[in-house]
Short mmCIF file of C-alpha atoms and ligand atoms in Angstrom, two decimals:
data_model
loop_
_atom_site.label_atom_id
_atom_site.label_comp_id
_atom_site.label_asym_id
_atom_site.label_seq_id
_atom_site.Cartn_x
_atom_site.Cartn_y
_atom_site.Cartn_z
CA UNK A 1 22.19 105.41 132.92
CA UNK A 2 19.39 105.71 130.33
CA UNK A 3 19.39 109.39 131.25
CA UNK A 4 23.08 109.60 130.34
CA UNK A 5 22.38 108.10 126.93
CA UNK A 6 20.05 111.00 126.21
CA UNK A 7 22.66 113.58 127.18
CA UNK A 8 25.59 112.43 125.11
CA UNK A 9 27.59 115.22 123.47
CA UNK A 10 27.21 114.26 119.84
CA UNK A 11 27.94 117.62 118.25
CA UNK A 12 28.39 121.09 119.68
CA UNK A 13 27.17 124.52 118.63
CA UNK A 14 27.79 127.98 119.98
CA UNK A 15 25.43 130.77 118.97
CA UNK A 16 27.12 133.29 116.69
CA UNK A 17 30.35 131.32 116.33
CA UNK A 18 31.27 131.09 112.66
CA UNK A 19 31.34 127.57 111.27
CA UNK A 20 34.50 128.38 109.31
CA UNK A 21 36.33 128.81 112.63
CA UNK A 22 35.37 125.32 113.78
CA UNK A 23 37.17 122.12 112.79
CA UNK A 24 35.00 119.10 113.35
CA UNK A 25 37.21 116.03 113.64
CA UNK A 26 36.14 112.48 114.23
CA UNK A 27 36.00 112.96 117.99
CA UNK A 28 36.76 116.63 118.71
CA UNK A 29 35.15 119.93 117.82
CA UNK A 30 37.94 122.48 117.70
CA UNK A 31 36.98 126.17 118.09
CA UNK A 32 39.57 128.70 116.95
CA UNK A 33 39.58 131.63 119.39
CA UNK A 34 41.51 134.86 119.44
CA UNK A 35 45.05 135.20 120.75
CA UNK A 36 46.37 131.91 119.28
CA UNK A 37 44.08 129.80 121.42
CA UNK A 38 41.79 126.88 120.70
CA UNK A 39 38.88 125.53 122.68
CA UNK A 40 39.10 121.80 122.01
CA UNK A 41 35.90 119.98 122.89
CA UNK A 42 36.23 116.23 123.26
CA UNK A 43 32.76 115.01 122.37
CA UNK A 44 31.21 111.61 123.08
CA UNK A 45 31.57 110.53 119.45
CA UNK A 46 33.42 107.30 118.89
CA UNK A 47 35.30 106.27 115.79
CA UNK A 48 36.55 102.88 114.67
CA UNK A 49 38.29 101.94 111.42
CA UNK A 50 38.33 105.70 110.68
CA UNK A 51 34.51 105.84 110.67
CA UNK A 52 32.43 107.82 113.11
CA UNK A 53 29.77 105.59 114.64
CA UNK A 54 26.25 106.95 114.68
CA UNK A 55 25.71 106.53 118.39
CA UNK A 56 27.75 108.33 121.03
CA UNK A 57 29.11 106.90 124.29
CA UNK A 58 28.06 108.57 127.56
CA UNK A 59 30.91 110.53 129.19
CA UNK A 60 33.54 109.18 126.80
CA UNK A 61 34.69 112.73 126.01
CA UNK A 62 35.28 113.56 129.67
CA UNK A 63 37.18 110.35 130.18
CA UNK A 64 39.48 110.94 127.20
CA UNK A 65 40.06 114.62 127.88
CA UNK A 66 40.88 113.98 131.54
CA UNK A 67 43.31 111.17 130.71
CA UNK A 68 45.00 113.36 128.10
CA UNK A 69 45.53 116.26 130.53
CA UNK A 70 46.65 113.81 133.25
CA UNK A 71 49.51 112.73 130.96
CA UNK A 72 50.20 116.14 129.41
CA UNK A 73 50.88 117.54 132.87
CA UNK A 74 53.38 114.77 133.53
CA UNK A 75 55.53 115.32 130.45
CA UNK A 76 55.99 119.10 130.62
CA UNK A 77 59.64 118.64 131.61
CA UNK A 78 60.25 116.78 128.31
CA UNK A 79 58.55 119.14 125.85
CA UNK A 80 56.22 122.17 126.00
CA UNK A 81 52.62 121.00 125.57
CA UNK A 82 49.60 122.72 124.07
CA UNK A 83 47.69 122.55 127.37
CA UNK A 84 46.65 125.91 128.85
CA UNK A 85 43.68 124.96 131.01
CA UNK A 86 40.81 122.51 131.42
CA UNK A 87 37.79 124.67 132.31
CA UNK A 88 35.39 121.69 132.00
CA UNK A 89 36.11 117.95 131.78
CA UNK A 90 35.08 118.01 128.10
CA UNK A 91 37.07 121.11 127.19
CA UNK A 92 40.76 121.94 126.88
CA UNK A 93 41.98 125.44 126.14
CA UNK A 94 45.11 124.90 124.08
CA UNK A 95 47.77 126.80 122.21
CA UNK A 96 46.76 127.08 118.56
CA UNK A 97 49.65 125.32 116.82
CA UNK A 98 50.66 124.80 113.22
CA UNK A 99 50.11 121.05 112.99
CA UNK A 100 52.96 118.90 111.67
CA UNK A 101 51.07 116.50 109.39
CA UNK A 102 52.66 113.29 110.67
CA UNK A 103 51.24 110.84 113.19
CA UNK A 104 54.25 109.77 115.19
CA UNK A 105 53.47 106.18 116.12
CA UNK A 106 55.73 104.53 118.69
CA UNK A 107 55.55 100.77 119.18
CA UNK A 108 57.04 98.82 122.06
CA UNK A 109 55.50 95.51 120.99
CA UNK A 110 54.70 93.55 117.83
CA UNK A 111 50.95 94.11 117.93
CA UNK A 112 48.08 95.34 115.75
CA UNK A 113 49.08 96.75 112.35
CA UNK A 114 52.76 95.84 112.88
CA UNK A 115 51.81 92.23 113.60
CA UNK A 116 49.56 92.05 110.53
CA UNK A 117 52.45 93.19 108.31
CA UNK A 118 54.86 90.77 110.03
CA UNK A 119 52.48 87.80 109.87
CA UNK A 120 52.25 88.28 106.10
CA UNK A 121 56.02 88.07 105.79
CA UNK A 122 56.85 91.79 105.97
CA UNK A 123 60.12 92.53 107.75
CA UNK A 124 60.27 96.26 107.04
CA UNK A 125 57.72 98.66 108.48
CA UNK A 126 57.99 102.36 107.63
CA UNK A 127 61.62 101.78 106.75
CA UNK A 128 62.33 100.05 110.07
CA UNK A 129 63.71 96.50 109.85
CA UNK A 130 61.94 94.08 112.16
CA UNK A 131 63.92 91.21 113.74
CA UNK A 132 63.14 87.67 112.54
CA UNK A 133 61.54 85.01 114.70
CA UNK A 134 59.22 87.21 116.72
CA UNK A 135 55.72 86.28 117.81
CA UNK A 136 52.60 88.37 118.22
CA UNK A 137 52.71 90.75 121.21
CA UNK A 138 56.42 90.20 121.80
CA UNK A 139 58.37 93.22 123.05
CA UNK A 140 60.79 94.82 120.57
CA UNK A 141 64.42 95.06 121.75
CA UNK A 142 63.85 98.82 121.79
CA UNK A 143 60.71 100.80 120.83
CA UNK A 144 60.38 101.65 117.14
CA UNK A 145 58.86 104.65 115.36
CA UNK A 146 56.48 103.88 112.49
CA UNK A 147 55.08 107.22 111.27
CA UNK A 148 51.93 107.74 109.24
CA UNK A 149 50.80 110.71 107.20
CA UNK A 150 47.86 112.66 108.62
CA UNK A 151 45.43 112.39 105.73
CA UNK A 152 42.74 115.06 105.37
CA UNK A 153 40.36 112.38 104.22
CA UNK A 154 40.28 108.63 104.53
CA UNK A 155 42.95 106.41 105.99
CA UNK A 156 46.32 107.53 107.28
CA UNK A 157 49.18 105.92 105.40
CA UNK A 158 52.48 104.51 106.58
CA UNK A 159 55.48 106.57 105.65
CA UNK A 160 59.22 106.05 106.18
CA UNK A 161 61.63 108.52 107.72
CA UNK A 162 63.40 108.64 104.36
CA UNK A 163 60.23 109.72 102.59
CA UNK A 164 59.36 112.32 105.25
CA UNK A 165 62.74 113.92 104.58
CA UNK A 166 62.69 113.52 100.79
CA UNK A 167 59.24 115.07 100.59
CA UNK A 168 60.51 117.80 102.93
CA UNK A 169 57.50 117.46 105.23
CA UNK A 170 59.87 118.43 108.06
CA UNK A 171 63.55 119.36 108.12
CA UNK A 172 66.10 116.74 109.25
CA UNK A 173 66.79 118.76 112.43
CA UNK A 174 63.14 119.00 113.33
CA UNK A 175 62.57 115.32 112.57
CA UNK A 176 65.43 114.40 114.88
CA UNK A 177 63.94 116.52 117.66
CA UNK A 178 60.53 114.91 117.07
CA UNK A 179 61.80 111.33 117.19
CA UNK A 180 64.01 111.95 120.25
CA UNK A 181 61.07 113.52 122.02
CA UNK A 182 58.64 110.77 121.00
CA UNK A 183 60.95 108.11 122.47
CA UNK A 184 61.31 110.06 125.72
CA UNK A 185 57.53 110.47 125.92
CA UNK A 186 57.06 106.76 125.33
CA UNK A 187 59.53 106.00 128.11
CA UNK A 188 57.66 108.31 130.49
CA UNK A 189 54.31 106.80 129.49
CA UNK A 190 55.74 103.34 130.07
CA UNK A 191 56.91 104.31 133.58
CA UNK A 192 53.55 105.81 134.52
CA UNK A 193 51.70 102.77 133.15
CA UNK A 194 53.99 100.38 135.01
CA UNK A 195 53.03 101.93 138.33
CA UNK A 196 49.42 101.09 137.47
CA UNK A 197 50.17 97.50 136.50
CA UNK A 198 50.00 98.22 132.78
CA UNK A 199 52.29 97.94 129.78
CA UNK A 200 52.14 100.78 127.26
CA UNK A 201 52.09 98.77 124.03
CA UNK A 202 51.92 101.45 121.36
CA UNK A 203 50.74 105.00 120.96
CA UNK A 204 50.47 107.93 118.59
CA UNK A 205 51.77 111.46 119.15
CA UNK A 206 51.05 114.63 117.23
CA UNK A 207 53.26 117.69 117.26
CA UNK A 208 52.85 121.28 116.20
CA UNK A 209 54.77 124.51 116.14
CA UNK A 210 53.76 127.31 118.47
CA UNK A 211 55.73 130.52 118.05
CA UNK A 212 58.28 128.31 116.20
CA UNK A 213 58.62 126.04 119.21
CA UNK A 214 58.06 122.30 118.91
CA UNK A 215 54.96 121.53 120.99
CA UNK A 216 53.10 118.35 121.93
CA UNK A 217 49.44 118.61 120.85
CA UNK A 218 46.24 116.57 120.64
CA UNK A 219 45.62 113.63 122.99
CA UNK A 220 48.35 111.72 124.78
CA UNK A 221 48.34 108.11 126.02
CA UNK A 222 44.55 107.83 125.91
CA UNK A 223 42.79 104.53 125.14
CA UNK A 224 41.82 106.01 121.74
CA UNK A 225 45.42 106.74 120.77
CA UNK A 226 47.17 103.89 122.61
CA UNK A 227 47.05 100.23 123.52
CA UNK A 228 47.81 98.87 126.96
CA UNK A 229 48.23 95.30 128.23
CA UNK A 230 47.85 94.18 131.83
CA UNK A 231 51.41 93.56 133.03
CA UNK A 232 50.38 90.76 135.37
CA UNK A 233 50.72 87.44 133.51
CA UNK A 234 52.04 89.04 130.29
CA UNK A 235 55.09 86.74 130.01
CA UNK A 236 53.07 83.65 130.82
CA UNK A 237 50.41 84.45 128.23
CA UNK A 238 53.14 85.20 125.69
CA UNK A 239 54.91 81.88 126.19
CA UNK A 240 51.61 79.95 126.16
CA UNK A 241 50.50 81.77 122.97
CA UNK A 242 47.41 83.04 124.75
CA UNK A 243 45.77 86.36 123.86
CA UNK A 244 46.91 89.35 125.94
CA UNK A 245 44.52 91.16 128.26
CA UNK A 246 44.14 94.48 126.46
CA UNK A 247 43.02 97.84 127.67
CA UNK A 248 42.00 99.80 124.57
CA UNK A 249 39.03 100.31 122.33
CA UNK A 250 39.87 97.07 120.53
CA UNK A 251 36.68 95.51 121.94
CA UNK A 252 34.63 98.05 119.96
CA UNK A 253 36.38 97.00 116.74
CA UNK A 254 35.71 93.36 117.65
CA UNK A 255 32.02 94.07 118.23
CA UNK A 256 31.81 95.77 114.84
CA UNK A 257 33.52 92.84 113.13
CA UNK A 258 31.10 90.42 114.84
CA UNK A 259 28.41 92.59 113.28
CA UNK A 260 29.98 92.30 109.82
CA UNK A 261 31.66 95.69 109.70
CA UNK A 262 35.34 95.75 108.79
CA UNK A 263 35.69 99.37 107.71
CA UNK A 264 35.56 98.56 104.00
CA UNK A 265 33.69 100.62 101.41
CA UNK A 266 30.08 99.61 100.81
CA UNK A 267 29.55 98.07 104.25
CA UNK A 268 26.82 99.43 106.49
CA UNK A 269 27.72 100.63 109.95
CA UNK A 270 25.74 98.63 112.51
CA UNK A 271 23.79 100.60 115.12
CA UNK A 272 25.09 100.30 118.65
CA UNK A 273 22.42 99.05 121.03
CA UNK A 274 21.76 100.98 124.26
CA UNK A 275 23.14 98.05 126.23
CA UNK A 276 26.37 98.05 124.24
CA UNK A 277 26.75 101.82 124.59
CA UNK A 278 26.50 101.46 128.35
CA UNK A 279 28.98 98.60 128.30
CA UNK A 280 31.41 100.72 126.28
CA UNK A 281 31.02 103.53 128.83
CA UNK A 282 31.75 101.10 131.65
CA UNK A 283 34.87 99.83 129.88
CA UNK A 284 36.12 103.39 129.34
CA UNK A 285 35.43 104.23 133.01
CA UNK A 286 37.32 101.11 134.08
CA UNK A 287 40.18 102.16 131.85
CA UNK A 288 40.19 105.60 133.42
CA UNK A 289 40.41 104.11 136.92
CA UNK A 290 43.18 101.72 135.97
CA UNK A 291 45.29 104.31 134.16
CA UNK A 292 44.92 107.27 136.52
CA UNK A 293 44.35 105.45 139.80
CA UNK A 294 41.31 107.68 140.39
CA UNK A 295 37.60 106.93 140.27
CA UNK A 296 35.79 108.43 137.33
CA UNK A 297 33.04 110.78 138.50
CA UNK A 298 30.86 112.00 135.62
CA UNK A 299 30.04 115.68 135.30
CA UNK A 300 26.51 116.56 134.19
CA UNK A 301 26.38 117.63 130.54
CA UNK A 302 22.83 118.93 130.22
CA UNK A 303 22.82 122.26 128.35
CA UNK A 304 26.45 121.72 127.42
CA UNK A 305 26.29 124.22 124.53
CA UNK A 306 25.52 127.01 127.00
CA UNK A 307 28.41 125.97 129.23
CA UNK A 308 30.68 125.94 126.19
CA UNK A 309 29.46 129.36 125.12
CA UNK A 310 30.44 130.91 128.44
CA UNK A 311 33.83 129.15 128.42
CA UNK A 312 34.49 130.48 124.93
CA UNK A 313 33.36 133.98 125.84
CA UNK A 314 35.67 134.05 128.83
CA UNK A 315 38.68 132.89 126.85
CA UNK A 316 38.00 135.23 123.95
CA UNK A 317 37.74 138.26 126.25
CA UNK A 318 41.17 137.48 127.63
CA UNK A 319 42.50 137.30 124.09
CA UNK A 320 40.82 140.50 122.93
CA UNK A 321 42.22 142.55 125.78
CA UNK A 322 45.77 141.87 124.53
CA UNK A 323 47.24 144.25 121.95
N1 LIG B 401 47.06 122.41 119.89
C1 LIG B 401 46.58 122.14 118.67
N2 LIG B 401 46.74 123.04 117.67
C2 LIG B 401 46.23 122.80 116.43
N3 LIG B 401 45.55 121.67 116.10
C3 LIG B 401 45.37 120.74 117.06
C4 LIG B 401 45.88 120.92 118.39
N4 LIG B 401 45.55 119.83 119.12
C5 LIG B 401 44.89 119.01 118.29
N5 LIG B 401 44.76 119.53 117.06
C6 LIG B 401 44.08 118.94 115.90
O1 LIG B 401 42.69 118.93 116.20
C7 LIG B 401 42.08 117.75 115.72
C8 LIG B 401 41.43 117.01 116.88
O2 LIG B 401 40.24 116.42 116.50
P1 LIG B 401 40.07 114.86 116.21
O3 LIG B 401 38.65 114.55 116.41
O4 LIG B 401 41.09 114.07 116.96
O5 LIG B 401 40.40 114.92 114.67
P2 LIG B 401 40.84 113.83 113.62
O6 LIG B 401 39.59 113.23 113.10
O7 LIG B 401 41.54 114.72 112.63
O8 LIG B 401 41.74 112.87 114.35
C9 LIG B 401 43.19 116.91 115.08
O9 LIG B 401 43.13 117.07 113.68
C10 LIG B 401 44.48 117.49 115.66
O10 LIG B 401 45.55 117.40 114.76
MG1 LIG B 402 42.40 112.43 116.37
#
């Protein structure tokens, strides 16, 4: 496992590829190819509280990318997705979409940010009225949509449907299609999770336009974009006011908070120890097994930049040969 620590994919580089054609996000390096295609590399970087941690997690990128494609393939009857192929467990070749700058958050339960607002007396979240008398982790009568703006820098901010329309970020017709689709996706995610003994608690979708068609992009139902609870014993824990058994990267946030990092300005990011990095890997692998029902088998990532180069070359040649 020490070996794996040395081979984490922290950042990627392809000889001769112009930096201006690469978007380096918190977790992904996105290469813009020819022919409206992207090579999206899910690296082993990990972010928490919107900060990228200095140390990477072995095989985290493969785990996330594989979970995302696992779900993308199972929602293609609901909406076209950006997925074209997965030539390597760290890489997705995707349709290059015009991103709609809204994070479409769907919540089935009163958890996380929604709970923090509620606990402080808030009864309206992103324009949605929350019922009185609820407790933490309780299921909403029906899932709610609490969008956030996709900020170029810093934290994403809550936004209401009203404001999305007033600011003309999307047209009313498109917004209706987006929300209908998001609820259908959440229903499908819930069904798939149920079969694995999990409850899909909340998640975030991103959409784009590809040849004017609404398209599901980015990651879907991964532990970075979603929260899950173990279904077994959920009701009992809820009525006894006990914490829920969560499957998400919440434990990383907890570790950071134990180490005095809350994501506020002026705080220093603690360094992750080797032991903790391995523990995080093991938790992600466990998550993978639980969610997909398959064992996670790592793929060697030594000389990954060379592998990426040949993947990119192959996909660019295809693009160039088209008129
Ligand atoms: N098919 C796509 N077309 C265009 N952009 C995409 C597509 N899929 C994902 N993206 C964008 O690529 C980026 C993925 O990198 P990520 O590390 O998640 O970035 P961020 O820090 O912005 O969340 C996101 O900004 C996402 O909106
Ligand atoms: Mg992201």
